[in-house]
Amino acid sequence: MAHRVFSITFWPGLIAAALVAALTLGTLGAVALRAETFSALSYFDWLAVRFTVVQAFLSALFSVLFAIPAARALARRSFPGRELLITLLGAPFILPTIVAILGLTAVFGKSGFVSVVLSWAGLEPISIYGFHGVVLAHVFFNLPLATRLLLQGWGAIPAERFRLASSLHFGPKDVFRHIELPMLRDIVPGAFTVIFLICTTSFAVALTFGGGPKATTVELAIYEAFRYDFNLGKASLLALIQVLICALAVVLSLKFRVPQMGWGGLNRVVQRFDARTVPARILDLFWIVVVSLFLLAPLLAIALRGAAGITDLPASVWQAALRSLITALGSAALAILMSLALALSALRWRGLEIIGMSSIAASPLVMGTGLYIVLFAITDPADWALPITALVNAVMSMPFILRALGPALMGAERDYGRLSDSLGLTGLSRVRLVFLPRLRVPMGFSAGLAAALSMGDLGVITLFARPEAATLPLQIYRLMGAYRMDQAMGAALLLLGLSLTLFYIFDLWGKRRA
C-alpha cells in the first residue's frame, strides 16, 4: 500500500531528514573539529561533568520515588477534581522553565513563603540556590512526568487481578508484592532513564539556581566558555562530553521499556478492596495533597505576584514578547512541516523516522555551539539569533510530534490505502483528501506543543542574542539579574499566558471539525 504513495511526498521527507542530520551530526562534527584535547579542561570543568551526572541521577531518583505513592493514590481514589489534577500533571510539558523557576523562588526562596513560615518558628530562611535548588527544580518538572507514566502502568493492570486478590484474602503487602511490584519493575527503570536524560540537558535551571564551581553543569560550562571567555575550543570539547553523556543515557534507555505518554488508563479508577482501610485512605490523601501543593503553589505565586507587576512592564518586555511570539509561530510551522514530511516518507522507509527522532539524544546548546562555529567564520551569528532559535527548537520538538503523527498516519494508510489506490489518489491529492483530515487532531496538539516549547525556551538564544534583541524568557532572566522581581513576575505571567494561549488555540483548531 504505502509504496504506491506518489514519490513527490517522499523527497520533502528526505530533505527534512538531511536537515535534521546536519543539525545533529553536522554540528557535532563542527564541534569535534574545533575541540581541544582533554588536557585543556581544568579541575572545575571535570567537577561540572560530575555535577551533571550526580544531579541528574538524584533528580530522576527523587522524581520516581515520590511519583510511586502519588500515582498509586491517584490510581485507586476517585474525588472531585481528579481529572483536572491529572490534566495539570501534563502542564510541565508546556510550562516555560523560567516561569517555574520564578514560582519556585517565590515559594522556596529566602523571601518566599516557606522561609517566612520558618522565620515565624524562629528558624533561619532557606536558600534555593546551589545543588539542592537544581535538584528541587528538576523534581518539580519531572515528578508530574513520572506520575503520569506510572499512573498508566497502574491503569493497565486488569481489574480482575485485584478482584482475584480480594477473593484470596490478600493483604496490602501481598497485593503490592504480587500485582503492583511486577508492574513497577517493568516501568520504573524506563521512566528513570528518560528523566535522567532530560535532567542532563537542562540549562535554564542550572543557569538560574546553579553557578559556581560546586553547582555547574556541562551545559552551563559551555555557556560560560562562550560568554565569559569566548573560548570556542574549550566550549567545543565540553559540548563533545555533553553529547557523550546524552548518548550513554539514550543507550541505557533502550534497555528498558518506556510507556507512551498518552491518556490510556489515566482516568480509570480500579476498585481496590485492599485500599478501604482508614490508614490507606489517610496515606493516599496525604500524597495527593502534598503533590498538589508542590506543583500548584509556584503557579499560584506567579499568578498573585505577576498580576501586580504586569501593569508596570517596560517597553523592552513587550518587544521581547513580540519576538518570542514570532519565533514560536515560525518554529511550530517548521516543526509541523518537517515532521509531516518525515512521517509521510516513513511510510516507504522507516529509517527516515529514526533520523527525525535522533534529536532526542542531542543537546540544543551543543547544536547552538556548532552553528555558532559555522556562522562565525562567514557572518555575525547575532544576526541569525531568532532564525537559529526557531530552527533548533523545531528540531528538538520533532520527536514528540513524530510520535503523535506517525501512528495516526500509518492507521490512515492502513484503513484507506487500498481504497485510495483504486480511486487513483496519489501524491498531494492523497495527502490533502485522505491524510490531512485524519491528522488534524494530532497536528493541532503538536503545533500547540511546539509553539509553547519554543515560546518558553531559554537555551540557544543565550548564545546568539544581542542585548537589544532578547526573547521574553531571556528578558525575564535579565530582570531577575537586576533584582527587578516584581517586573520579572509580571513578565513571567505574560509568558505563561502567551504559552498557554498558543497551545489552546492550536489544540482547539485541531479538534474542531476533526
Coordinates of C-alpha atoms in Angstrom, one line a residue:
M1 CA 0.0 0.0 0.0
A2 CA 2.5 2.6 1.2
H3 CA 4.9 2.1 -1.7
R4 CA 2.2 3.5 -4.1
V5 CA 2.1 6.9 -2.4
F6 CA 3.3 9.3 -5.1
S7 CA 7.0 9.9 -4.9
I8 CA 6.5 13.7 -4.6
T9 CA 5.7 13.0 -0.9
F10 CA 9.0 11.2 -0.4
W11 CA 11.5 13.9 -1.4
P12 CA 10.4 16.5 1.2
G13 CA 10.9 14.0 3.9
L14 CA 14.3 13.2 2.6
I15 CA 15.2 16.9 2.7
A16 CA 13.9 17.2 6.2
A17 CA 15.9 14.2 7.3
A18 CA 19.0 15.7 5.8
L19 CA 18.4 18.9 7.7
V20 CA 17.9 17.1 11.0
A21 CA 21.1 15.0 10.4
A22 CA 23.0 18.2 9.6
L23 CA 21.8 19.9 12.8
T24 CA 22.6 16.8 15.0
L25 CA 25.6 15.1 13.3
G26 CA 26.8 18.1 11.3
T27 CA 27.0 20.5 14.2
L28 CA 28.6 17.7 16.2
G29 CA 31.3 17.4 13.5
A30 CA 31.9 21.2 13.6
V31 CA 32.3 21.0 17.4
A32 CA 34.7 18.0 17.1
L33 CA 36.9 19.8 14.6
R34 CA 37.2 22.8 16.9
A35 CA 37.6 20.8 20.2
E36 CA 40.8 20.9 22.1
T37 CA 42.5 18.0 23.9
F38 CA 41.2 16.8 27.3
S39 CA 44.2 18.4 28.9
A40 CA 42.6 21.8 28.2
L41 CA 39.9 21.1 30.8
S42 CA 40.5 22.3 34.3
Y43 CA 39.7 20.6 37.6
F44 CA 36.5 22.7 37.8
D45 CA 35.4 21.5 34.3
W46 CA 35.6 17.9 35.5
L47 CA 33.6 19.0 38.6
A48 CA 30.9 20.2 36.2
V49 CA 30.8 16.8 34.5
R50 CA 30.5 15.0 37.9
F51 CA 27.8 17.5 39.0
T52 CA 25.8 17.0 35.8
V53 CA 25.7 13.2 36.3
V54 CA 25.1 13.3 40.1
Q55 CA 22.3 15.9 39.9
A56 CA 20.6 14.1 37.0
F57 CA 20.7 10.8 38.9
L58 CA 19.3 12.3 42.1
S59 CA 16.7 14.3 40.3
A60 CA 15.5 11.2 38.5
L61 CA 15.6 9.1 41.7
F62 CA 13.6 11.5 43.8
S63 CA 11.1 12.1 41.0
V64 CA 10.4 8.4 40.6
L65 CA 10.4 7.7 44.3
F66 CA 7.8 10.4 45.1
A67 CA 5.8 9.5 42.0
I68 CA 5.2 5.9 43.1
P69 CA 2.9 6.7 46.1
A70 CA 1.4 9.7 44.3
A71 CA 0.4 7.6 41.2
R72 CA -0.8 4.8 43.4
A73 CA -3.1 7.2 45.3
L74 CA -4.5 8.7 42.1
A75 CA -5.0 5.2 40.6
R76 CA -7.2 4.0 43.4
R77 CA -9.1 7.1 44.6
S78 CA -12.0 8.9 43.0
F79 CA -12.6 12.5 44.1
P80 CA -13.9 15.8 42.7
G81 CA -11.2 17.5 40.6
R82 CA -9.3 14.3 39.9
E83 CA -9.4 14.6 36.2
L84 CA -8.3 18.3 36.4
L85 CA -5.4 17.4 38.6
I86 CA -4.3 14.7 36.2
T87 CA -4.6 17.2 33.4
L88 CA -2.4 19.6 35.3
L89 CA 0.2 16.9 35.6
G90 CA 0.9 17.4 31.9
A91 CA 1.5 21.2 32.4
P92 CA 5.3 20.9 32.8
F93 CA 5.5 19.9 29.1
I94 CA 4.4 23.4 28.1
L95 CA 5.3 25.4 31.2
P96 CA 8.2 27.8 30.4
T97 CA 11.2 26.9 32.5
I98 CA 11.9 30.5 33.6
V99 CA 8.3 30.8 34.8
A100 CA 8.6 27.7 37.0
I101 CA 11.9 29.0 38.3
L102 CA 10.3 32.2 39.4
G103 CA 7.4 30.4 41.0
L104 CA 9.8 28.1 42.9
T105 CA 11.8 31.2 44.1
A106 CA 8.6 32.8 45.3
V107 CA 7.8 29.7 47.4
F108 CA 11.2 28.4 48.5
G109 CA 13.5 31.4 48.1
K110 CA 14.9 33.5 51.0
S111 CA 11.8 35.8 51.0
G112 CA 9.4 33.0 49.9
F113 CA 6.5 31.5 51.7
V114 CA 8.5 28.6 53.2
S115 CA 11.2 30.9 54.6
V116 CA 8.5 33.2 56.1
V117 CA 7.0 30.3 57.9
L118 CA 10.4 29.2 59.1
S119 CA 11.1 32.7 60.4
W120 CA 7.9 32.6 62.4
A121 CA 9.2 29.4 64.0
G122 CA 12.5 31.1 64.8
L123 CA 14.5 29.2 62.2
E124 CA 16.8 30.5 59.5
P125 CA 15.4 31.0 56.0
I126 CA 16.4 28.5 53.3
S127 CA 18.4 29.2 50.2
I128 CA 17.2 27.7 46.9
Y129 CA 20.4 28.3 45.1
G130 CA 23.1 25.6 44.6
F131 CA 22.9 21.9 44.3
H132 CA 19.7 21.4 46.3
G133 CA 18.0 24.1 44.3
V134 CA 18.8 22.5 41.0
V135 CA 17.5 19.1 42.2
L136 CA 14.4 20.7 43.6
A137 CA 13.6 22.4 40.3
H138 CA 14.2 19.2 38.3
V139 CA 11.9 17.3 40.6
F140 CA 9.2 19.9 40.1
F141 CA 9.4 19.5 36.4
N142 CA 9.7 15.7 36.3
L143 CA 7.6 14.5 39.2
P144 CA 4.4 15.0 37.0
L145 CA 6.0 13.2 34.1
A146 CA 6.9 10.2 36.3
T147 CA 3.5 10.2 38.0
R148 CA 1.7 10.1 34.6
L149 CA 3.9 7.3 33.4
L150 CA 3.4 5.2 36.5
L151 CA -0.3 6.0 36.5
Q152 CA -0.6 4.5 33.1
G153 CA 1.1 1.4 34.5
W154 CA -1.5 1.1 37.2
G155 CA -4.3 1.7 34.7
A156 CA -3.0 -1.1 32.6
I157 CA -3.3 -3.7 35.4
P158 CA -6.5 -5.7 34.8
A159 CA -9.2 -5.1 37.4
E160 CA -9.7 -8.9 37.6
R161 CA -6.4 -9.3 39.3
F162 CA -7.5 -7.1 42.2
R163 CA -10.8 -9.0 42.5
L164 CA -8.9 -12.3 42.5
A165 CA -6.6 -10.9 45.1
S166 CA -9.6 -10.0 47.3
S167 CA -11.1 -13.5 46.9
L168 CA -7.8 -14.9 48.0
H169 CA -7.8 -12.6 51.1
F170 CA -4.6 -10.8 50.0
G171 CA -3.5 -8.0 52.4
P172 CA -2.0 -4.7 51.2
K173 CA 1.6 -6.2 51.3
D174 CA 0.5 -9.2 49.3
V175 CA -1.2 -7.0 46.6
F176 CA 1.9 -4.8 46.3
R177 CA 4.2 -7.8 46.1
H178 CA 2.3 -9.9 43.6
I179 CA 0.5 -7.3 41.5
E180 CA 2.0 -3.9 41.8
L181 CA 5.7 -4.6 42.2
P182 CA 6.0 -6.6 38.8
M183 CA 4.5 -3.5 37.0
L184 CA 6.9 -1.2 38.8
R185 CA 9.8 -3.3 37.8
D186 CA 8.7 -3.1 34.2
I187 CA 8.1 0.7 34.1
V188 CA 10.3 2.4 36.7
P189 CA 13.7 1.8 35.0
G190 CA 12.4 3.3 31.7
A191 CA 10.9 6.3 33.5
F192 CA 14.1 6.8 35.5
T193 CA 16.3 6.8 32.4
V194 CA 14.0 9.2 30.5
I195 CA 14.1 11.7 33.4
F196 CA 17.8 11.3 33.8
L197 CA 18.3 12.2 30.1
I198 CA 16.0 15.2 30.5
C199 CA 18.0 16.5 33.5
T200 CA 21.4 16.1 31.8
T201 CA 20.4 18.6 29.1
S202 CA 18.7 21.1 31.4
F203 CA 20.2 24.5 31.0
A204 CA 17.9 27.2 32.4
V205 CA 17.6 25.6 35.8
A206 CA 21.4 25.4 36.2
L207 CA 21.8 28.9 34.8
T208 CA 19.5 30.3 37.5
F209 CA 19.9 28.1 40.5
G210 CA 23.4 26.8 39.8
G211 CA 26.7 28.6 39.1
G212 CA 30.0 28.5 41.0
P213 CA 32.4 25.6 41.0
K214 CA 30.2 23.3 43.0
A215 CA 26.9 23.8 41.1
T216 CA 27.8 24.0 37.4
T217 CA 26.5 21.6 34.7
V218 CA 28.3 20.9 31.5
E219 CA 25.8 22.9 29.5
L220 CA 26.3 25.9 31.9
A221 CA 30.1 25.4 31.5
I222 CA 29.6 25.6 27.7
Y223 CA 27.7 28.9 28.1
E224 CA 30.4 30.3 30.4
A225 CA 33.1 29.4 28.0
F226 CA 31.2 31.3 25.3
R227 CA 30.1 34.3 27.1
Y228 CA 32.9 35.0 29.6
D229 CA 36.0 33.6 27.9
F230 CA 34.9 33.2 24.3
N231 CA 37.0 30.1 24.2
L232 CA 35.4 28.1 21.3
G233 CA 37.9 25.3 21.6
K234 CA 37.0 24.6 25.3
A235 CA 33.3 25.1 24.6
S236 CA 33.6 22.5 21.8
L237 CA 35.3 20.0 24.0
L238 CA 32.7 20.4 26.7
A239 CA 30.0 20.0 24.0
L240 CA 31.5 16.7 23.0
I241 CA 31.4 15.5 26.6
Q242 CA 27.8 16.6 26.8
V243 CA 26.9 14.5 23.7
L244 CA 28.7 11.5 25.2
I245 CA 26.7 11.8 28.4
C246 CA 23.4 12.0 26.4
A247 CA 24.4 9.1 24.1
L248 CA 25.1 6.9 27.1
A249 CA 21.8 7.8 28.7
V250 CA 20.0 7.0 25.4
V251 CA 21.8 3.6 25.1
L252 CA 20.8 2.9 28.7
S253 CA 17.2 3.9 28.0
L254 CA 17.0 1.4 25.1
K255 CA 17.4 -1.5 27.5
F256 CA 14.1 -0.6 29.3
R257 CA 10.5 -0.2 28.2
V258 CA 9.3 3.3 28.4
P259 CA 5.4 3.7 28.4
Q260 CA 4.0 6.1 25.9
M261 CA 2.8 9.4 27.0
G262 CA -0.9 9.0 26.2
W263 CA -4.3 9.1 28.0
G264 CA -4.8 5.3 28.3
G265 CA -5.6 4.4 31.8
L266 CA -5.2 7.9 33.3
N267 CA -8.9 8.4 34.0
R268 CA -9.5 4.8 35.1
V269 CA -10.1 4.1 38.8
V270 CA -9.8 0.5 39.8
Q271 CA -12.0 -0.9 42.5
R272 CA -9.4 -1.8 45.2
F273 CA -10.7 -3.8 48.2
D274 CA -7.3 -3.5 49.9
A275 CA -7.5 0.3 50.0
R276 CA -10.7 0.7 52.0
T277 CA -8.9 0.8 55.4
V278 CA -8.6 4.2 57.2
P279 CA -4.7 4.2 57.2
A280 CA -4.8 3.6 53.4
R281 CA -7.2 6.5 52.9
I282 CA -5.1 8.8 55.0
L283 CA -1.9 7.8 53.2
D284 CA -3.4 8.4 49.8
L285 CA -4.9 11.7 50.9
F286 CA -1.5 12.8 52.2
W287 CA 0.3 12.1 48.9
I288 CA -2.4 13.7 46.8
V289 CA -2.4 16.9 48.9
V290 CA 1.4 17.1 49.1
V291 CA 2.0 16.6 45.3
S292 CA -0.8 19.1 44.5
L293 CA 0.6 21.8 46.8
F294 CA 4.1 21.2 45.5
L295 CA 3.0 21.6 41.9
L296 CA 0.4 24.3 42.2
A297 CA 1.9 26.6 44.8
P298 CA 4.6 28.0 42.5
L299 CA 2.0 28.7 39.8
L300 CA -0.3 30.4 42.3
A301 CA 2.6 32.5 43.4
I302 CA 3.3 33.6 39.8
A303 CA -0.4 34.5 39.3
L304 CA -0.7 36.5 42.5
R305 CA 2.6 38.4 42.3
G306 CA 2.6 38.7 38.5
A307 CA -0.9 40.3 38.4
A308 CA 0.6 43.2 40.4
G309 CA 3.7 43.6 38.2
I310 CA 2.2 43.1 34.8
T311 CA 0.9 46.7 34.7
D312 CA 4.4 48.1 35.2
L313 CA 6.3 46.3 32.4
P314 CA 8.8 48.3 30.4
A315 CA 8.6 48.5 26.6
S316 CA 11.5 46.1 26.3
V317 CA 9.4 43.3 27.7
W318 CA 6.6 43.8 25.2
Q319 CA 9.1 44.0 22.4
A320 CA 10.7 40.7 23.6
A321 CA 7.3 39.2 23.8
L322 CA 6.7 40.0 20.2
R323 CA 10.0 38.4 19.2
S324 CA 9.2 35.3 21.2
L325 CA 5.7 35.1 19.6
I326 CA 7.1 35.4 16.0
T327 CA 9.9 32.8 16.8
A328 CA 7.4 30.4 18.4
L329 CA 5.0 30.6 15.4
G330 CA 7.8 30.1 12.9
S331 CA 9.3 27.2 15.0
A332 CA 5.8 25.5 15.2
A333 CA 5.2 25.8 11.4
L334 CA 8.7 24.5 10.6
A335 CA 8.4 21.6 13.1
I336 CA 5.0 20.5 11.7
L337 CA 6.1 20.7 8.0
M338 CA 9.3 18.8 8.7
S339 CA 7.6 16.2 10.9
L340 CA 4.7 15.7 8.4
A341 CA 7.2 15.3 5.5
L342 CA 9.2 12.7 7.5
A343 CA 6.1 10.8 8.6
L344 CA 4.9 10.6 5.0
S345 CA 8.3 9.4 3.8
A346 CA 8.4 6.9 6.6
L347 CA 5.5 5.1 5.0
R348 CA 8.1 3.9 2.4
W349 CA 11.2 3.9 4.5
R350 CA 11.0 3.8 8.3
G351 CA 14.7 4.8 8.6
L352 CA 13.8 8.4 7.9
E353 CA 11.6 8.5 11.0
I354 CA 14.5 7.2 13.1
I355 CA 16.6 10.1 11.8
G356 CA 13.9 12.5 12.8
M357 CA 13.8 11.0 16.3
S358 CA 17.6 11.3 16.7
S359 CA 17.4 14.8 18.1
I360 CA 16.1 13.4 21.4
A361 CA 19.6 12.4 22.1
A362 CA 21.0 15.8 21.2
S363 CA 21.6 18.9 23.3
P364 CA 20.2 22.2 22.0
L365 CA 23.2 24.0 23.4
V366 CA 25.5 21.7 21.6
M367 CA 23.6 22.4 18.4
G368 CA 23.9 26.1 19.1
T369 CA 27.6 25.7 19.7
G370 CA 28.1 24.0 16.3
L371 CA 26.0 26.5 14.4
Y372 CA 27.8 29.4 16.1
I373 CA 31.2 28.0 15.0
V374 CA 29.9 27.6 11.4
L375 CA 28.4 31.0 11.2
F376 CA 31.2 32.7 13.0
A377 CA 33.5 32.0 10.0
I378 CA 31.2 33.7 7.5
T379 CA 29.0 36.2 9.3
D380 CA 27.9 37.7 12.6
P381 CA 26.0 34.9 14.4
A382 CA 23.9 37.5 16.3
D383 CA 22.2 38.5 13.1
W384 CA 20.7 35.0 12.9
A385 CA 19.7 34.7 16.6
L386 CA 15.9 34.3 16.1
P387 CA 16.0 32.1 13.0
I388 CA 18.5 29.8 14.6
T389 CA 16.5 29.6 17.8
A390 CA 13.3 28.8 15.8
L391 CA 15.2 26.1 13.8
V392 CA 16.8 24.4 16.8
N393 CA 13.5 24.5 18.8
A394 CA 11.7 22.9 15.8
V395 CA 14.2 20.1 15.5
M396 CA 14.1 19.4 19.3
S397 CA 10.3 19.2 19.3
M398 CA 10.2 16.8 16.3
P399 CA 10.5 13.5 18.3
F400 CA 7.3 14.4 20.2
I401 CA 5.5 15.4 17.0
L402 CA 6.5 12.3 15.1
R403 CA 5.2 10.1 18.0
A404 CA 1.9 11.8 17.5
L405 CA 1.7 12.0 13.7
G406 CA 3.3 8.6 12.8
P407 CA 0.8 6.2 14.3
A408 CA -2.2 8.3 13.0
L409 CA -0.7 8.4 9.5
M410 CA 0.0 4.7 9.4
G411 CA -3.5 4.0 10.6
A412 CA -5.0 6.2 7.9
E413 CA -2.9 4.4 5.2
R414 CA -3.8 1.0 6.6
D415 CA -7.6 1.8 6.6
Y416 CA -7.8 3.8 3.4
G417 CA -4.7 2.9 1.3
R418 CA -6.4 0.3 -0.9
L419 CA -9.4 2.5 -1.5
S420 CA -7.2 5.4 -2.4
D421 CA -5.2 3.2 -4.8
S422 CA -8.4 2.1 -6.5
L423 CA -9.6 5.7 -6.9
G424 CA -6.2 6.8 -8.3
L425 CA -5.4 9.1 -5.3
T426 CA -1.7 9.6 -5.1
G427 CA 0.8 12.3 -4.1
L428 CA -0.5 15.6 -2.8
S429 CA -4.2 14.7 -3.6
R430 CA -3.9 11.7 -1.3
V431 CA -2.3 13.8 1.4
R432 CA -4.9 16.5 1.1
L433 CA -8.0 14.3 0.8
V434 CA -7.1 11.2 2.9
F435 CA -4.4 12.0 5.3
L436 CA -4.7 15.6 6.5
P437 CA -8.4 15.4 7.6
R438 CA -7.4 12.4 9.8
L439 CA -4.3 14.1 11.1
R440 CA -6.0 17.3 12.2
V441 CA -6.2 16.4 15.9
P442 CA -2.6 15.3 16.4
M443 CA -1.4 18.2 14.2
G444 CA -3.2 20.7 16.3
F445 CA -1.9 19.3 19.5
S446 CA 1.7 19.0 18.1
A447 CA 1.6 22.6 16.8
G448 CA 0.5 23.9 20.1
L449 CA 3.2 21.9 21.9
A450 CA 5.9 23.0 19.6
A451 CA 4.8 26.7 19.8
A452 CA 4.6 26.6 23.6
L453 CA 8.0 24.9 24.0
S454 CA 9.6 27.4 21.7
M455 CA 7.9 30.3 23.4
G456 CA 9.4 29.4 26.8
D457 CA 12.9 28.3 25.6
L458 CA 15.9 29.8 27.3
G459 CA 18.8 28.0 25.7
V460 CA 20.2 28.7 22.2
I461 CA 19.1 32.3 22.4
T462 CA 21.6 33.0 25.2
L463 CA 24.5 32.2 22.8
F464 CA 23.4 34.4 20.0
A465 CA 21.2 37.3 21.1
R466 CA 22.4 40.9 21.4
P467 CA 21.2 42.8 24.5
E468 CA 18.6 44.7 22.4
A469 CA 17.2 41.5 20.7
A470 CA 16.3 39.3 23.6
T471 CA 13.3 37.0 23.7
L472 CA 10.8 37.1 26.6
P473 CA 12.4 34.3 28.6
L474 CA 15.9 35.9 28.3
Q475 CA 14.4 39.3 29.2
I476 CA 12.9 37.8 32.3
Y477 CA 16.2 36.3 33.3
R478 CA 17.8 39.8 32.9
L479 CA 15.1 41.3 35.1
M480 CA 15.9 38.7 37.7
G481 CA 19.6 39.5 37.5
A482 CA 18.8 43.2 38.0
Y483 CA 16.7 42.3 41.1
R484 CA 13.5 43.8 39.5
M485 CA 11.5 40.9 40.8
D486 CA 8.0 42.5 40.5
Q487 CA 8.6 43.2 36.8
A488 CA 10.1 39.7 36.3
M489 CA 7.0 38.2 37.9
G490 CA 4.7 40.3 35.7
A491 CA 6.7 39.2 32.6
A492 CA 6.6 35.6 33.7
L493 CA 2.8 35.8 34.0
L494 CA 2.7 37.3 30.5
L495 CA 4.9 34.5 29.2
L496 CA 2.8 31.8 30.8
G497 CA -0.4 33.3 29.4
L498 CA 1.0 33.5 25.9
S499 CA 2.3 29.9 26.0
L500 CA -1.0 28.5 27.3
T501 CA -2.9 30.6 24.7
L502 CA -0.8 29.3 21.8
F503 CA -1.3 25.8 22.9
Y504 CA -5.0 26.2 23.4
I505 CA -5.6 27.9 20.1
F506 CA -3.7 25.2 18.1
D507 CA -5.2 22.3 20.0
L508 CA -8.7 23.8 19.6
W509 CA -8.1 24.2 15.8
G510 CA -7.1 20.5 15.6
K511 CA -10.3 19.4 17.5
R512 CA -12.8 21.5 15.6
R513 CA -14.5 19.5 12.7
A514 CA -11.8 16.8 13.1

